[in-house]
CSV table of C-alpha atoms and ligand atoms in Angstrom, one decimal:
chain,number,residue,atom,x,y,z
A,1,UNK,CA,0.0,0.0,0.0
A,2,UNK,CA,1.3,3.8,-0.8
A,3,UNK,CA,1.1,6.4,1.5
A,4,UNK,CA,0.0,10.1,0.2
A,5,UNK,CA,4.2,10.9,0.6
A,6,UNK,CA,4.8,7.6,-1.5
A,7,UNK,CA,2.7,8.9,-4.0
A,8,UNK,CA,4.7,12.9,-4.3
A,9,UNK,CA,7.8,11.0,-4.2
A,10,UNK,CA,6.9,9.1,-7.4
A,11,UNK,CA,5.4,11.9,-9.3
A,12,UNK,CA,8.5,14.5,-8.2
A,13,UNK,CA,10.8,12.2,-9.2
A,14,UNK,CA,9.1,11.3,-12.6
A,15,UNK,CA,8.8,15.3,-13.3
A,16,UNK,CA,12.1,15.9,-12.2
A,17,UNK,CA,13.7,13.5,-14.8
A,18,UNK,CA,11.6,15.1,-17.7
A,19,UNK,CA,12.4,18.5,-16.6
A,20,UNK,CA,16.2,17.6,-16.1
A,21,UNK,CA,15.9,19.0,-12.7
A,22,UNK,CA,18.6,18.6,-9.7
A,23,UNK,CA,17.1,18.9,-6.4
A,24,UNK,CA,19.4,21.0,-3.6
A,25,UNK,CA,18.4,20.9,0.0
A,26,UNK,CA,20.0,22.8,3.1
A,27,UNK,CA,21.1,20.8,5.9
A,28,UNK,CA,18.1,22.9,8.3
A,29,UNK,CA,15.1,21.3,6.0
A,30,UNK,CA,12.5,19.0,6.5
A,31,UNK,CA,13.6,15.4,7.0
A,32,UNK,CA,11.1,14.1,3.6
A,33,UNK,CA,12.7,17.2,1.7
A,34,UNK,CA,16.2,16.4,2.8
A,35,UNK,CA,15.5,12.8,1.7
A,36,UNK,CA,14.3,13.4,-1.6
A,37,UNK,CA,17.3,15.9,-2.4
A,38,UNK,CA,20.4,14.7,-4.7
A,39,UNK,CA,22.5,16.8,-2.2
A,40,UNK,CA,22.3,17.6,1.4
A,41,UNK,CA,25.0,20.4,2.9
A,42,UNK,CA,25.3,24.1,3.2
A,43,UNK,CA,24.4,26.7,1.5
A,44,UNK,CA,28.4,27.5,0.0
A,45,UNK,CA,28.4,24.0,-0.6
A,46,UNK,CA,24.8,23.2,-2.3
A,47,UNK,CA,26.1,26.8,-4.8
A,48,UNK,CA,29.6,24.6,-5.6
A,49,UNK,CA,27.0,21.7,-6.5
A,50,UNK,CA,25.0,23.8,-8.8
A,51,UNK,CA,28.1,25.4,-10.1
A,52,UNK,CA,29.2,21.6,-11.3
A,53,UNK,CA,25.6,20.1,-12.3
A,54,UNK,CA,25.0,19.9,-15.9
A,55,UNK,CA,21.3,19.5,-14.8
A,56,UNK,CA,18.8,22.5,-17.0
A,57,UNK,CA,16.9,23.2,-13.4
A,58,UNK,CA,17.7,23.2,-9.9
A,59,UNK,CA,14.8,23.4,-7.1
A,60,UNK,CA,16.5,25.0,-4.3
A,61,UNK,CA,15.2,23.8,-1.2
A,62,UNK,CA,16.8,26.7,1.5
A,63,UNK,CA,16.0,30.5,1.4
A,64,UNK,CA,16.1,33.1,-0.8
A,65,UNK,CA,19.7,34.4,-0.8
A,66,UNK,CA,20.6,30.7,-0.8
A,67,UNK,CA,18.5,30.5,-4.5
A,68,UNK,CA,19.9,34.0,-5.0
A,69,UNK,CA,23.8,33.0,-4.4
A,70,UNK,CA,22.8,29.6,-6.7
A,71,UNK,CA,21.8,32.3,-9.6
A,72,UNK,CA,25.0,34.3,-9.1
A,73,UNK,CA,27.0,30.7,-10.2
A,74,UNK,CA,24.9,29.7,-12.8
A,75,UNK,CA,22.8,32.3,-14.6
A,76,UNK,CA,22.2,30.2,-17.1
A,77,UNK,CA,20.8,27.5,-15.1
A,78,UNK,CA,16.9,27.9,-14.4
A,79,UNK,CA,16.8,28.1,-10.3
A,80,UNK,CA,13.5,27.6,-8.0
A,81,UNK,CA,12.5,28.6,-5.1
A,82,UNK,CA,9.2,26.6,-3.7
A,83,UNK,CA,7.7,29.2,-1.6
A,84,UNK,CA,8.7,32.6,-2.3
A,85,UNK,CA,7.9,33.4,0.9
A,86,UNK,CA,10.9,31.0,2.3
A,87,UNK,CA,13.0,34.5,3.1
A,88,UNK,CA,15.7,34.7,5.8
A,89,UNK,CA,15.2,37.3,8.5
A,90,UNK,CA,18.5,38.1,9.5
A,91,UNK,CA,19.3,38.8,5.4
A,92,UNK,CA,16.3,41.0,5.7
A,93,UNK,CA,18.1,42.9,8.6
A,94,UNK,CA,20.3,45.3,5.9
A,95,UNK,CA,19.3,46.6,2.8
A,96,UNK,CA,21.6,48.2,-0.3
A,97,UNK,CA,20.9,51.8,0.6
A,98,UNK,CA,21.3,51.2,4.9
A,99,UNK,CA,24.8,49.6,3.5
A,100,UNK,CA,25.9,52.6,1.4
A,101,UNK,CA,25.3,55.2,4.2
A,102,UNK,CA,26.9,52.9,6.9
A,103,UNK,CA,30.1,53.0,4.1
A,104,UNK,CA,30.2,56.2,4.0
A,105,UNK,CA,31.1,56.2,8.3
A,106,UNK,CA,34.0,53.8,7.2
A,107,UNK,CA,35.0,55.3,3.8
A,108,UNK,CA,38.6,53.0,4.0
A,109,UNK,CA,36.9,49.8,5.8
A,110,UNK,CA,36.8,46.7,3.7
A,111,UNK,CA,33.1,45.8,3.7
A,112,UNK,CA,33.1,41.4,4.3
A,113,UNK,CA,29.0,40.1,4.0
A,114,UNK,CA,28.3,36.6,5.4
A,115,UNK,CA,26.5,34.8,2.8
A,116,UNK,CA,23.2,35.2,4.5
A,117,UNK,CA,22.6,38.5,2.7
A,118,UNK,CA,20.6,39.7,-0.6
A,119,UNK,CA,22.6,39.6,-3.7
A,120,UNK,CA,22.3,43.5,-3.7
A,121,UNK,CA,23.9,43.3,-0.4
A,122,UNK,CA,26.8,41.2,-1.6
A,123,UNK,CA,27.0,43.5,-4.9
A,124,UNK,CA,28.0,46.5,-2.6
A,125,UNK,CA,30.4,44.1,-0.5
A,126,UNK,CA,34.2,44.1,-1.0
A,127,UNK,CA,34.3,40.2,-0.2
A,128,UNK,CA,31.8,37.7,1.0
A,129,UNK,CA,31.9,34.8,3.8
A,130,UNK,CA,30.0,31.6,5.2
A,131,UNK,CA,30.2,30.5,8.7
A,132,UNK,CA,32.8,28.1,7.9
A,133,UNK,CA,35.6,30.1,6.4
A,134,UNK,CA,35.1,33.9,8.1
A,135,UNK,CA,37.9,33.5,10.8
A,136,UNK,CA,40.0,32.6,8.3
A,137,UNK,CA,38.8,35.2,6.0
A,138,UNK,CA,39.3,38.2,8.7
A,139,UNK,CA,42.8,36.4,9.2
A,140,UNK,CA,43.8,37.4,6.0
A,141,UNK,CA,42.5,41.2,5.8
A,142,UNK,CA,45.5,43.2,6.3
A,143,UNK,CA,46.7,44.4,9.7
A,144,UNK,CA,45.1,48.6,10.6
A,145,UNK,CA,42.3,47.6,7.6
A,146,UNK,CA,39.5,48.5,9.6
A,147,UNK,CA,36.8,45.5,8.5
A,148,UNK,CA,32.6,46.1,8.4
A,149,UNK,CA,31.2,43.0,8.8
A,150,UNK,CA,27.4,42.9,7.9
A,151,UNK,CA,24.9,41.4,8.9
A,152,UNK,CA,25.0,39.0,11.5
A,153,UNK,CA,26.8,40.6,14.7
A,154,UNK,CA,27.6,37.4,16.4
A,155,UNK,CA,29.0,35.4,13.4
A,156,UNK,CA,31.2,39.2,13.4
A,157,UNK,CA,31.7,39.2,17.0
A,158,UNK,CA,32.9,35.9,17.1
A,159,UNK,CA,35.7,36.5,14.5
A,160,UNK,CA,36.9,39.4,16.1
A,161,UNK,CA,37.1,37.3,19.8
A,162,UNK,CA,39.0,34.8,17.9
A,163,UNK,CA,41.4,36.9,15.3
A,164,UNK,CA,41.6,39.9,18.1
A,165,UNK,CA,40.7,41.9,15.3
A,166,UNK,CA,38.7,45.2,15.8
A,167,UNK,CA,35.1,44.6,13.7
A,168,UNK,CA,32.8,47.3,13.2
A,169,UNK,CA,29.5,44.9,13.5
A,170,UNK,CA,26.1,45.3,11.8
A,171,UNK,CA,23.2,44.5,14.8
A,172,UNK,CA,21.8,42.2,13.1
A,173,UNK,CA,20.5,38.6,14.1
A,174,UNK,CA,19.1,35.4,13.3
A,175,UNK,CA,16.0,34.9,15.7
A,176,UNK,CA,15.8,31.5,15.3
A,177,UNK,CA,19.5,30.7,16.9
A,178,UNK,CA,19.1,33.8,19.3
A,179,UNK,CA,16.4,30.8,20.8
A,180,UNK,CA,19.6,29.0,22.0
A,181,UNK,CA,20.4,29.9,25.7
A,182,UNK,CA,23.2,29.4,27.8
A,183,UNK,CA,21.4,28.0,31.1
A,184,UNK,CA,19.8,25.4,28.6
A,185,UNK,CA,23.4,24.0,27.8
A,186,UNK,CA,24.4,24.3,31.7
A,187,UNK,CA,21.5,21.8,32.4
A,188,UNK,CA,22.3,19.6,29.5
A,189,UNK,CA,25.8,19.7,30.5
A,190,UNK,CA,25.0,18.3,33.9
A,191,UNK,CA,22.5,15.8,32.6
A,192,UNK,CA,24.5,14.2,30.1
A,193,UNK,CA,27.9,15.0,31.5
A,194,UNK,CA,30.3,13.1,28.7
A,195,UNK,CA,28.4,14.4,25.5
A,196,UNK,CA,30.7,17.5,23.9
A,197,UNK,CA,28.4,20.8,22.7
A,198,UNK,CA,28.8,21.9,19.7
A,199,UNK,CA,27.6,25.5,18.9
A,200,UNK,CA,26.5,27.7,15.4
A,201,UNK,CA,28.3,31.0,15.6
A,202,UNK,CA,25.2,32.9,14.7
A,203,UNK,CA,24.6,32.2,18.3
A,204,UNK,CA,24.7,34.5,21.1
A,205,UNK,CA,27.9,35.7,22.5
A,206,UNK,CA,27.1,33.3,26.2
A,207,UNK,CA,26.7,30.0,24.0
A,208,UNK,CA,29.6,29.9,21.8
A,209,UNK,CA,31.6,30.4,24.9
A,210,UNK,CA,30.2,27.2,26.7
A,211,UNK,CA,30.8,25.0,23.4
A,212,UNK,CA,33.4,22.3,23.0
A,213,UNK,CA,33.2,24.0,19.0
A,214,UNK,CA,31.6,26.3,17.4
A,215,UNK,CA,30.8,25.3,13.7
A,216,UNK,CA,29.1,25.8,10.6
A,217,UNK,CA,26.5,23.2,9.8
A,218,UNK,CA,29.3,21.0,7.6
A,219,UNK,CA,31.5,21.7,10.5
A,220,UNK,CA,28.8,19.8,12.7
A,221,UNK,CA,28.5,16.9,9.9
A,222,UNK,CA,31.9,16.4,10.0
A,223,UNK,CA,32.8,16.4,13.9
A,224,UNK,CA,30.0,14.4,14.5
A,225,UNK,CA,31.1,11.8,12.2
A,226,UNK,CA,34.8,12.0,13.7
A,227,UNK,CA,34.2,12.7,17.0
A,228,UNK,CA,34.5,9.8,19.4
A,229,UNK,CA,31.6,10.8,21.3
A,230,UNK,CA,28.6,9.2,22.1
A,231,UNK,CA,26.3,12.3,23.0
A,232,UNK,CA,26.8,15.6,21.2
A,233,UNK,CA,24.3,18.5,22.0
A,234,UNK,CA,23.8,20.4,19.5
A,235,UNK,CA,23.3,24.5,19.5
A,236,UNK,CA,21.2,25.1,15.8
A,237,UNK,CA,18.7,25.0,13.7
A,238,UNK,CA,17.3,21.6,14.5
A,239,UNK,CA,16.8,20.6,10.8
A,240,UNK,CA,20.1,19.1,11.3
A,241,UNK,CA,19.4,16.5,13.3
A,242,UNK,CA,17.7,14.6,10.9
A,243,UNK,CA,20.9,14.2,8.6
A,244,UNK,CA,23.2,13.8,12.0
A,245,UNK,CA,20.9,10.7,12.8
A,246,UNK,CA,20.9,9.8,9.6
A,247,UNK,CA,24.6,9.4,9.4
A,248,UNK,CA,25.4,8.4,12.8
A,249,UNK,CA,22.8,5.5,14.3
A,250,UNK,CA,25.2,4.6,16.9
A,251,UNK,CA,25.0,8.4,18.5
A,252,UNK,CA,22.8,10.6,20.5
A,253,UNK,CA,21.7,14.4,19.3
A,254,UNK,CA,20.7,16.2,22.0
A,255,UNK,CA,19.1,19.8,20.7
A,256,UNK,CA,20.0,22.4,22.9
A,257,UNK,CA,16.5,23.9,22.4
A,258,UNK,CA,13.6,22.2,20.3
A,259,UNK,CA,12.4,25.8,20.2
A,260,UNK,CA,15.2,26.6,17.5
A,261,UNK,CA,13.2,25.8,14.1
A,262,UNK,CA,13.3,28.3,11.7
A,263,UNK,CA,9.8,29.0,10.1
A,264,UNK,CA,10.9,30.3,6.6
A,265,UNK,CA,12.7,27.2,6.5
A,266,UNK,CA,9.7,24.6,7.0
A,267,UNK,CA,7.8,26.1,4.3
A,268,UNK,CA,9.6,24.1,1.5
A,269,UNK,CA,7.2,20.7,1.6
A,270,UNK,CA,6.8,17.4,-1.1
A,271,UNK,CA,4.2,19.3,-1.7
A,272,UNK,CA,5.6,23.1,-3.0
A,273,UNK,CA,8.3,21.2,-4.3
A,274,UNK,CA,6.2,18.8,-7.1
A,275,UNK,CA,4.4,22.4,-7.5
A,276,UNK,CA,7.3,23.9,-8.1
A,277,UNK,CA,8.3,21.3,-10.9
A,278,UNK,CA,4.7,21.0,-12.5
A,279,UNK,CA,4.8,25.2,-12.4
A,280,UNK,CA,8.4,26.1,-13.0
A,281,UNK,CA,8.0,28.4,-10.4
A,282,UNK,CA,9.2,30.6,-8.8
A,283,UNK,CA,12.1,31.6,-10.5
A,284,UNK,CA,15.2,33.5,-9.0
A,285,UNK,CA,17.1,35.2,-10.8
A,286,UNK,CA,19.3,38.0,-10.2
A,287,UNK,CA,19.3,41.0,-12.4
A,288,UNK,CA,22.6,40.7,-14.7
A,289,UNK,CA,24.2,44.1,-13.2
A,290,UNK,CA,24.1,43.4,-9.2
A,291,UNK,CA,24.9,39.8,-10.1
A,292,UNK,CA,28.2,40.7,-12.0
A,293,UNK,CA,29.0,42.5,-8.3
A,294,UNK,CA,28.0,40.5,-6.3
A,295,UNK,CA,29.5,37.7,-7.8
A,296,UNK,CA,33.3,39.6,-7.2
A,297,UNK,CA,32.0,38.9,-3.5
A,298,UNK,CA,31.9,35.4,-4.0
A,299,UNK,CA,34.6,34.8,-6.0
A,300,UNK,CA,37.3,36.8,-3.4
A,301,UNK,CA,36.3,34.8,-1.1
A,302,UNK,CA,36.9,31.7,-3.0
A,303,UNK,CA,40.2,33.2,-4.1
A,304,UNK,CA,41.3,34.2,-0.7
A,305,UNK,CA,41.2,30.2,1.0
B,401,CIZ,O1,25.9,28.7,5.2
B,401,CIZ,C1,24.9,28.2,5.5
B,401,CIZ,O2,24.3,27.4,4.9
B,401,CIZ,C2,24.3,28.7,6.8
B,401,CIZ,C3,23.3,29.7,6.8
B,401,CIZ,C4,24.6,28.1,7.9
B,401,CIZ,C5,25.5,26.9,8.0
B,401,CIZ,O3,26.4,26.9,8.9
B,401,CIZ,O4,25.4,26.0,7.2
């Protein structure tokens, strides 16, 4: 007997071979929607995919700077977003024009975006950066360059702790990890005494300083599949788990808070996504002009590691 999800899985994978489509999925999605994706990771490393797919279509299953950054790689590629609405609130937290005034404070700073930006963002950004690579990234700015980091202040703040560096932060946020809080890894701690913490840097200042690590989402793929522990808890998005289970049977996930699900996120279903093949919608594509500048963003900072 076929269940209703039986049934979408058929007909999105029958569409997506007629359309030629490849389907992307970020590592905080729904478990049925990471399960039905050709590739699992983050959002610099779903963008290298695309960059390599010889596929005509990819439905992005992520948010829309994630589709955006995917456009910026491959304009010629057709991407889609399931559910326009699938935004990312701490992107939303800086516009172009807030950018260009805050510039014009710092007229000598180098301006370095994380990733989670607009593509107009990036286009008025000396160099991009993801979570994984941005300690490295401020590493390599030159000494007395004074450095604006936009838009997520902790992701910024925690470079500077760790390079020493001086940082002019954007206030922005993400209010799904800002969920995360430090008495709730005190009391895991003491409940489950030998499992390490691992910790997004997008979270407060309080929890990346009780972690064992603080990693990007591969990060916490990867030292969950090396570490020898037997209990990690984990301080993100708690999309994750689903892959870290996945992956690693013989371990325990512990989420620091189940409170941490980002909404924009969950909108991406079987559902939008068979839409989304039958429709061809929506499409994202980035105007040719900001995606040429935004794209010397991405590029320096694949130059620079
Ligand atoms: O770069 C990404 O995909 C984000 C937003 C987080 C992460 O650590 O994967």
């Amino acid at each position: 007997m076929t269940n209703n999800n039986d049934e979408l899985i058929e007909q999105i994978r029958r569409l997506k071979k007629e359309t030629k489509a490849i389907i992307l999925s970020h590592n905080y999605q729904l478990g049925e929607v990471q399960d039905i994706a050709d590739f699992v990771g983050d959002s610099l490393e779903l963008s290298q995919k695309a960059a390599k797919t010889d596929a005509d279509v990819i439905v992005f299953c992520g948010v829309h700077f994630m589709a955006e950054t995917v456009s910026i790689l491959c304009p010629h590629k057709t991407v889609l977003l399931p559910d326009m609405h699938a935004g990312c609130p701490l992107a939303n937290m800086i516009t172009p024009q807030r950018l260009l005034e805050k510039k014009t404070e710092y007229p000598q700073a180098i301006v370095m975006c994380y990733i989670n930006s607009s593509a107009a963002v990036k286009a008025e950004s000396d160099i991009c950066c993801t979570s994984a690579n941005t300690v490295r990234l401020v590493q390599k700015v030159p000494l007395g360059k004074e450095i604006l980091f936009v838009p997520d202040q902790y992701l910024g703040s925690f470079a500077a702790a760790e390079t020493g560096r001086e940082m002019i932060l954007w206030p922005g946020y993400c209010p799904t990890h800002v969920r995360i809080q430090p008495q709730d890894i005190l009391r895991l701690r003491t409940e489950h005494p030998h499992a390490k913490v691992v910790a997004h840097p997008e979270c407060r200042t309080e929890v990346t300083a009780l972690a064992d690590a603080v990693l990007s989402t591969g990060g916490m793929i990867r030292f969950a599949r090396e570490s020898e522990a037997k209990e990690i808890i984990i301080g993100t998005e708690i999309g994750i788990l689903h892959r870290l289970r996945k992956e690693n049977p013989g371990k325990s996930f512990i989420p620091v808070s189940e409170q941490a699900v980002c909404p924009r996120m969950k909108l991406i279903t079987l559902e939008t996504i068979l839409w989304s093949l039958e429709s061809m919608e929506h499409q994202v594509k980035v105007p040719e002009e900001t995606r040429l500048r935004a794209k010397r963003a991405v590029d320096r900072m694949l130059e620079v590691l």
